[in-house]
mmCIF file of N, CA and C in Angstrom:
data_model
loop_
_atom_site.group_PDB
_atom_site.id
_atom_site.type_symbol
_atom_site.label_atom_id
_atom_site.label_comp_id
_atom_site.label_asym_id
_atom_site.label_seq_id
_atom_site.Cartn_x
_atom_site.Cartn_y
_atom_site.Cartn_z
ATOM 1 N N MET H 1 259.843 169.625 166.334
ATOM 2 C CA MET H 1 260.518 170.766 165.758
ATOM 3 C C MET H 1 260.208 170.865 164.282
ATOM 4 N N ALA H 2 259.478 171.844 163.910
ATOM 5 C CA ALA H 2 259.093 171.990 162.517
ATOM 6 C C ALA H 2 260.007 172.986 161.829
ATOM 7 N N LYS H 3 260.484 172.615 160.668
ATOM 8 C CA LYS H 3 261.313 173.514 159.882
ATOM 9 C C LYS H 3 260.432 174.330 158.956
ATOM 10 N N THR H 4 260.824 175.598 158.776
ATOM 11 C CA THR H 4 260.082 176.436 157.853
ATOM 12 C C THR H 4 260.689 176.385 156.470
ATOM 13 N N ASP H 5 261.981 176.161 156.391
ATOM 14 C CA ASP H 5 262.644 175.960 155.105
ATOM 15 C C ASP H 5 263.948 175.208 155.342
ATOM 16 N N GLY H 6 264.661 174.914 154.287
ATOM 17 C CA GLY H 6 265.841 174.086 154.400
ATOM 18 C C GLY H 6 267.040 174.751 155.041
ATOM 19 N N THR H 7 267.086 176.088 155.107
ATOM 20 C CA THR H 7 268.276 176.731 155.627
ATOM 21 C C THR H 7 268.104 177.285 157.023
ATOM 22 N N ALA H 8 266.954 177.832 157.345
ATOM 23 C CA ALA H 8 266.780 178.475 158.642
ATOM 24 C C ALA H 8 266.215 177.525 159.681
ATOM 25 N N GLY H 9 265.844 176.335 159.322
ATOM 26 C CA GLY H 9 265.126 175.463 160.214
ATOM 27 C C GLY H 9 265.942 174.828 161.320
ATOM 28 N N VAL H 10 267.260 174.820 161.235
ATOM 29 C CA VAL H 10 268.074 174.099 162.197
ATOM 30 C C VAL H 10 267.808 174.572 163.611
ATOM 31 N N GLY H 11 267.764 175.860 163.844
ATOM 32 C CA GLY H 11 267.620 176.350 165.204
ATOM 33 C C GLY H 11 266.316 177.047 165.482
ATOM 34 N N GLU H 12 265.332 176.882 164.642
ATOM 35 C CA GLU H 12 264.069 177.597 164.806
ATOM 36 C C GLU H 12 263.415 177.353 166.155
ATOM 37 N N ASP H 13 263.534 176.146 166.675
ATOM 38 C CA ASP H 13 262.894 175.831 167.942
ATOM 39 C C ASP H 13 263.893 175.769 169.080
ATOM 40 N N ALA H 14 265.077 176.295 168.877
ATOM 41 C CA ALA H 14 266.117 176.233 169.901
ATOM 42 C C ALA H 14 265.651 176.886 171.188
ATOM 43 N N GLY H 15 265.835 176.191 172.276
ATOM 44 C CA GLY H 15 265.525 176.752 173.574
ATOM 45 C C GLY H 15 264.094 176.593 174.023
ATOM 46 N N VAL H 16 263.187 176.210 173.156
ATOM 47 C CA VAL H 16 261.781 176.150 173.521
ATOM 48 C C VAL H 16 261.485 174.934 174.384
ATOM 49 N N GLU H 17 262.048 173.786 174.054
ATOM 50 C CA GLU H 17 261.693 172.550 174.739
ATOM 51 C C GLU H 17 262.107 172.536 176.198
ATOM 52 N N GLN H 18 263.289 173.036 176.545
ATOM 53 C CA GLN H 18 263.751 172.890 177.905
ATOM 54 C C GLN H 18 263.038 173.804 178.871
ATOM 55 N N LYS H 19 262.280 174.789 178.422
ATOM 56 C CA LYS H 19 261.618 175.708 179.328
ATOM 57 C C LYS H 19 260.153 175.877 178.983
ATOM 58 N N ALA H 20 259.508 174.859 178.490
ATOM 59 C CA ALA H 20 258.100 174.965 178.133
ATOM 60 C C ALA H 20 257.291 175.377 179.351
ATOM 61 N N GLY H 21 256.441 176.366 179.174
ATOM 62 C CA GLY H 21 255.593 176.853 180.255
ATOM 63 C C GLY H 21 256.243 177.994 181.003
ATOM 64 N N ALA H 22 257.139 177.714 181.939
ATOM 65 C CA ALA H 22 257.711 178.728 182.810
ATOM 66 C C ALA H 22 258.604 179.707 182.065
ATOM 67 N N GLY H 23 259.244 179.287 180.985
ATOM 68 C CA GLY H 23 260.194 180.152 180.311
ATOM 69 C C GLY H 23 259.757 180.575 178.931
ATOM 70 N N GLU H 24 258.467 180.777 178.725
ATOM 71 C CA GLU H 24 257.986 181.095 177.381
ATOM 72 C C GLU H 24 258.641 182.350 176.823
ATOM 73 N N LYS H 25 258.796 183.383 177.646
ATOM 74 C CA LYS H 25 259.412 184.622 177.173
ATOM 75 C C LYS H 25 260.859 184.378 176.764
ATOM 76 N N ALA H 26 261.610 183.688 177.604
ATOM 77 C CA ALA H 26 263.004 183.386 177.277
ATOM 78 C C ALA H 26 263.083 182.495 176.054
ATOM 79 N N GLY H 27 262.220 181.480 175.966
ATOM 80 C CA GLY H 27 262.231 180.569 174.828
ATOM 81 C C GLY H 27 261.938 181.282 173.532
ATOM 82 N N ALA H 28 261.004 182.231 173.568
ATOM 83 C CA ALA H 28 260.662 182.983 172.361
ATOM 84 C C ALA H 28 261.846 183.819 171.890
ATOM 85 N N ALA H 29 262.563 184.410 172.828
ATOM 86 C CA ALA H 29 263.731 185.214 172.463
ATOM 87 C C ALA H 29 264.826 184.336 171.868
ATOM 88 N N GLU H 30 264.991 183.140 172.410
ATOM 89 C CA GLU H 30 266.043 182.253 171.939
ATOM 90 C C GLU H 30 265.801 181.756 170.526
ATOM 91 N N THR H 31 264.549 181.604 170.129
ATOM 92 C CA THR H 31 264.283 181.075 168.796
ATOM 93 C C THR H 31 264.690 182.064 167.718
ATOM 94 N N THR H 32 264.849 183.326 168.066
ATOM 95 C CA THR H 32 265.231 184.314 167.060
ATOM 96 C C THR H 32 266.741 184.415 166.902
ATOM 97 N N LEU H 33 267.496 183.791 167.784
ATOM 98 C CA LEU H 33 268.948 183.881 167.721
ATOM 99 C C LEU H 33 269.525 182.874 166.746
ATOM 100 N N GLY H 34 270.411 183.340 165.902
ATOM 101 C CA GLY H 34 271.183 182.444 165.067
ATOM 102 C C GLY H 34 272.350 181.898 165.877
ATOM 103 N N TYR H 35 273.035 180.920 165.340
ATOM 104 C CA TYR H 35 274.161 180.319 166.052
ATOM 105 C C TYR H 35 275.231 181.349 166.392
ATOM 106 N N GLU H 36 275.638 182.129 165.397
ATOM 107 C CA GLU H 36 276.718 183.086 165.619
ATOM 108 C C GLU H 36 276.328 184.142 166.648
ATOM 109 N N GLN H 37 275.076 184.593 166.598
ATOM 110 C CA GLN H 37 274.592 185.562 167.577
ATOM 111 C C GLN H 37 274.660 184.989 168.981
ATOM 112 N N ALA H 38 274.149 183.783 169.152
ATOM 113 C CA ALA H 38 274.141 183.144 170.458
ATOM 114 C C ALA H 38 275.561 182.906 170.951
ATOM 115 N N ARG H 39 276.436 182.454 170.070
ATOM 116 C CA ARG H 39 277.829 182.197 170.438
ATOM 117 C C ARG H 39 278.517 183.476 170.874
ATOM 118 N N ASP H 40 278.317 184.559 170.114
ATOM 119 C CA ASP H 40 278.960 185.825 170.454
ATOM 120 C C ASP H 40 278.455 186.370 171.782
ATOM 121 N N GLU H 41 277.151 186.255 172.010
ATOM 122 C CA GLU H 41 276.601 186.715 173.289
ATOM 123 C C GLU H 41 277.116 185.846 174.430
ATOM 124 N N LEU H 42 277.243 184.550 174.203
ATOM 125 C CA LEU H 42 277.770 183.648 175.220
ATOM 126 C C LEU H 42 279.210 184.021 175.576
ATOM 127 N N VAL H 43 280.016 184.338 174.582
ATOM 128 C CA VAL H 43 281.395 184.766 174.829
ATOM 129 C C VAL H 43 281.407 186.015 175.710
ATOM 130 N N GLU H 44 280.513 186.947 175.432
ATOM 131 C CA GLU H 44 280.437 188.172 176.224
ATOM 132 C C GLU H 44 279.998 187.868 177.656
ATOM 133 N N VAL H 45 279.030 186.981 177.835
ATOM 134 C CA VAL H 45 278.580 186.597 179.174
ATOM 135 C C VAL H 45 279.743 185.993 179.960
ATOM 136 N N VAL H 46 280.483 185.084 179.344
ATOM 137 C CA VAL H 46 281.625 184.452 180.005
ATOM 138 C C VAL H 46 282.671 185.498 180.366
ATOM 139 N N ARG H 47 282.938 186.418 179.455
ATOM 140 C CA ARG H 47 283.916 187.476 179.716
ATOM 141 C C ARG H 47 283.512 188.293 180.939
ATOM 142 N N ARG H 48 282.231 188.661 181.011
ATOM 143 C CA ARG H 48 281.748 189.453 182.144
ATOM 144 C C ARG H 48 281.832 188.678 183.452
ATOM 145 N N LEU H 49 281.488 187.381 183.407
ATOM 146 C CA LEU H 49 281.582 186.572 184.619
ATOM 147 C C LEU H 49 283.030 186.423 185.079
ATOM 148 N N GLU H 50 283.936 186.209 184.136
ATOM 149 C CA GLU H 50 285.345 186.052 184.490
ATOM 150 C C GLU H 50 285.957 187.342 185.010
ATOM 151 N N ALA H 51 285.479 188.476 184.525
ATOM 152 C CA ALA H 51 286.012 189.767 184.953
ATOM 153 C C ALA H 51 285.622 190.078 186.394
ATOM 154 N N GLY H 52 284.505 189.524 186.851
ATOM 155 C CA GLY H 52 284.058 189.774 188.217
ATOM 156 C C GLY H 52 283.495 191.180 188.351
ATOM 157 N N GLY H 53 283.332 191.613 189.603
ATOM 158 C CA GLY H 53 282.832 192.954 189.852
ATOM 159 C C GLY H 53 281.329 193.087 189.741
ATOM 160 N N THR H 54 280.620 191.986 189.575
ATOM 161 C CA THR H 54 279.156 192.044 189.512
ATOM 162 C C THR H 54 278.589 191.522 190.822
ATOM 163 N N SER H 55 277.398 191.953 191.119
ATOM 164 C CA SER H 55 276.730 191.469 192.330
ATOM 165 C C SER H 55 276.356 190.006 192.159
ATOM 166 N N LEU H 56 275.988 189.384 193.268
ATOM 167 C CA LEU H 56 275.566 187.986 193.208
ATOM 168 C C LEU H 56 274.360 187.834 192.290
ATOM 169 N N GLU H 57 273.409 188.735 192.415
ATOM 170 C CA GLU H 57 272.205 188.670 191.583
ATOM 171 C C GLU H 57 272.551 188.807 190.096
ATOM 172 N N GLU H 58 273.424 189.754 189.774
ATOM 173 C CA GLU H 58 273.844 189.927 188.378
ATOM 174 C C GLU H 58 274.596 188.701 187.871
ATOM 175 N N SER H 59 275.457 188.150 188.723
ATOM 176 C CA SER H 59 276.212 186.961 188.330
ATOM 177 C C SER H 59 275.281 185.782 188.061
ATOM 178 N N LEU H 60 274.276 185.605 188.911
ATOM 179 C CA LEU H 60 273.314 184.524 188.695
ATOM 180 C C LEU H 60 272.534 184.734 187.400
ATOM 181 N N ALA H 61 272.128 185.967 187.137
ATOM 182 C CA ALA H 61 271.402 186.256 185.904
ATOM 183 C C ALA H 61 272.287 185.992 184.679
ATOM 184 N N LEU H 62 273.553 186.384 184.775
ATOM 185 C CA LEU H 62 274.485 186.117 183.669
ATOM 186 C C LEU H 62 274.669 184.616 183.477
ATOM 187 N N TRP H 63 274.820 183.889 184.554
ATOM 188 C CA TRP H 63 274.995 182.431 184.477
ATOM 189 C C TRP H 63 273.785 181.791 183.801
ATOM 190 N N GLU H 64 272.578 182.183 184.221
ATOM 191 C CA GLU H 64 271.365 181.627 183.623
ATOM 192 C C GLU H 64 271.285 181.949 182.141
ATOM 193 N N ARG H 65 271.638 183.177 181.780
ATOM 194 C CA ARG H 65 271.627 183.552 180.363
ATOM 195 C C ARG H 65 272.655 182.724 179.590
ATOM 196 N N GLY H 66 273.809 182.520 180.198
ATOM 197 C CA GLY H 66 274.834 181.695 179.564
ATOM 198 C C GLY H 66 274.360 180.277 179.316
ATOM 199 N N GLU H 67 273.628 179.707 180.276
ATOM 200 C CA GLU H 67 273.073 178.368 180.111
ATOM 201 C C GLU H 67 272.078 178.338 178.952
ATOM 202 N N GLU H 68 271.228 179.351 178.864
ATOM 203 C CA GLU H 68 270.262 179.431 177.759
ATOM 204 C C GLU H 68 270.983 179.530 176.416
ATOM 205 N N LEU H 69 272.002 180.373 176.355
ATOM 206 C CA LEU H 69 272.747 180.557 175.108
ATOM 207 C C LEU H 69 273.491 179.285 174.717
ATOM 208 N N ALA H 70 274.048 178.599 175.705
ATOM 209 C CA ALA H 70 274.738 177.337 175.421
ATOM 210 C C ALA H 70 273.759 176.316 174.838
ATOM 211 N N THR H 71 272.534 176.303 175.355
ATOM 212 C CA THR H 71 271.511 175.396 174.832
ATOM 213 C C THR H 71 271.170 175.745 173.392
ATOM 214 N N VAL H 72 271.050 177.030 173.091
ATOM 215 C CA VAL H 72 270.772 177.464 171.719
ATOM 216 C C VAL H 72 271.892 176.988 170.795
ATOM 217 N N CYS H 73 273.136 177.216 171.200
ATOM 218 C CA CYS H 73 274.274 176.801 170.370
ATOM 219 C C CYS H 73 274.274 175.286 170.170
ATOM 220 N N ARG H 74 274.035 174.553 171.251
ATOM 221 C CA ARG H 74 274.022 173.088 171.149
ATOM 222 C C ARG H 74 272.936 172.617 170.197
ATOM 223 N N ARG H 75 271.754 173.218 170.257
ATOM 224 C CA ARG H 75 270.659 172.815 169.365
ATOM 225 C C ARG H 75 271.005 173.119 167.908
ATOM 226 N N TRP H 76 271.613 174.279 167.660
ATOM 227 C CA TRP H 76 272.027 174.598 166.295
ATOM 228 C C TRP H 76 273.019 173.562 165.786
ATOM 229 N N LEU H 77 274.011 173.230 166.623
ATOM 230 C CA LEU H 77 275.031 172.271 166.206
ATOM 231 C C LEU H 77 274.455 170.879 166.011
ATOM 232 N N GLU H 78 273.544 170.476 166.889
ATOM 233 C CA GLU H 78 272.889 169.176 166.717
ATOM 234 C C GLU H 78 272.066 169.149 165.437
ATOM 235 N N GLY H 79 271.384 170.230 165.136
ATOM 236 C CA GLY H 79 270.607 170.317 163.906
ATOM 237 C C GLY H 79 271.491 170.266 162.672
ATOM 238 N N ALA H 80 272.619 170.957 162.757
ATOM 239 C CA ALA H 80 273.556 170.945 161.635
ATOM 240 C C ALA H 80 274.108 169.535 161.422
ATOM 241 N N ARG H 81 274.434 168.851 162.528
ATOM 242 C CA ARG H 81 274.950 167.482 162.425
ATOM 243 C C ARG H 81 273.906 166.555 161.809
ATOM 244 N N ALA H 82 272.649 166.717 162.209
ATOM 245 C CA ALA H 82 271.581 165.884 161.654
ATOM 246 C C ALA H 82 271.420 166.131 160.157
ATOM 247 N N ARG H 83 271.504 167.386 159.755
ATOM 248 C CA ARG H 83 271.393 167.695 158.324
ATOM 249 C C ARG H 83 272.553 167.107 157.537
ATOM 250 N N LEU H 84 273.767 167.203 158.093
ATOM 251 C CA LEU H 84 274.931 166.613 157.415
ATOM 252 C C LEU H 84 274.796 165.097 157.312
ATOM 253 N N ASP H 85 274.383 164.474 158.408
ATOM 254 C CA ASP H 85 274.199 163.021 158.386
ATOM 255 C C ASP H 85 273.159 162.612 157.353
ATOM 256 N N ALA H 86 272.066 163.368 157.284
ATOM 257 C CA ALA H 86 271.015 163.058 156.309
ATOM 258 C C ALA H 86 271.525 163.237 154.885
ATOM 259 N N ALA H 87 272.289 164.298 154.649
ATOM 260 C CA ALA H 87 272.832 164.539 153.310
ATOM 261 C C ALA H 87 273.817 163.435 152.928
ATOM 262 N N LEU H 88 274.648 163.022 153.879
ATOM 263 C CA LEU H 88 275.600 161.944 153.597
ATOM 264 C C LEU H 88 274.877 160.634 153.329
ATOM 265 N N ALA H 89 273.811 160.369 154.066
ATOM 266 C CA ALA H 89 273.041 159.144 153.849
ATOM 267 C C ALA H 89 272.391 159.159 152.471
ATOM 268 N N ARG H 90 271.857 160.323 152.080
ATOM 269 C CA ARG H 90 271.230 160.439 150.757
ATOM 270 C C ARG H 90 272.261 160.256 149.653
ATOM 271 N N SER H 91 273.428 160.846 149.798
ATOM 272 C CA SER H 91 274.438 160.736 148.746
ATOM 273 C C SER H 91 274.971 159.308 148.651
ATOM 274 N N GLY H 92 275.019 158.603 149.750
ATOM 275 C CA GLY H 92 275.457 157.217 149.738
ATOM 276 C C GLY H 92 274.434 156.281 149.137
ATOM 277 N N ASP H 93 273.154 156.592 149.322
ATOM 278 C CA ASP H 93 272.078 155.757 148.802
ATOM 279 C C ASP H 93 271.859 155.956 147.304
ATOM 280 N N GLY H 94 272.081 157.166 146.847
ATOM 281 C CA GLY H 94 271.708 157.500 145.486
ATOM 282 C C GLY H 94 272.638 157.049 144.386
ATOM 283 N N ASP H 95 273.955 157.026 144.628
ATOM 284 C CA ASP H 95 274.847 156.769 143.501
ATOM 285 C C ASP H 95 275.737 155.545 143.689
ATOM 286 N N GLY H 96 275.538 154.798 144.725
ATOM 287 C CA GLY H 96 276.278 153.566 144.882
ATOM 288 C C GLY H 96 277.716 153.724 145.306
ATOM 289 N N GLY H 97 278.072 154.862 145.921
ATOM 290 C CA GLY H 97 279.411 154.968 146.454
ATOM 291 C C GLY H 97 280.210 156.148 145.939
ATOM 292 N N GLY H 98 279.705 156.924 145.029
ATOM 293 C CA GLY H 98 280.420 158.119 144.592
ATOM 294 C C GLY H 98 281.258 157.894 143.352
ATOM 295 N N GLU H 99 282.268 158.766 143.204
ATOM 296 C CA GLU H 99 283.126 158.725 142.013
ATOM 297 C C GLU H 99 284.081 157.551 142.095
ATOM 298 N N GLY H 100 284.550 157.153 140.978
ATOM 299 C CA GLY H 100 285.486 156.061 141.073
ATOM 300 C C GLY H 100 286.215 155.834 139.853
#
């Protein structure tokens, strides 16, 4: 996963790894989604599934989209956690423990 810069890099490759080859189109679409976008779309997918009234085919498509969106959100959150951990490690290494 290559970052292009320090702020947008967390989710740049979100969704690409789990569907390499067969899901290139879906993976490409997922890399453009930010966390909030993916989360909001996931909420809408869940709402539609819970409301019912969709055909089996539509429900399956919604479920699959929800799984993709959940993966995008998870990758963003994992990336954010890694960045926080790295920042905390750097701050601990650099000043010997902080203020005192």
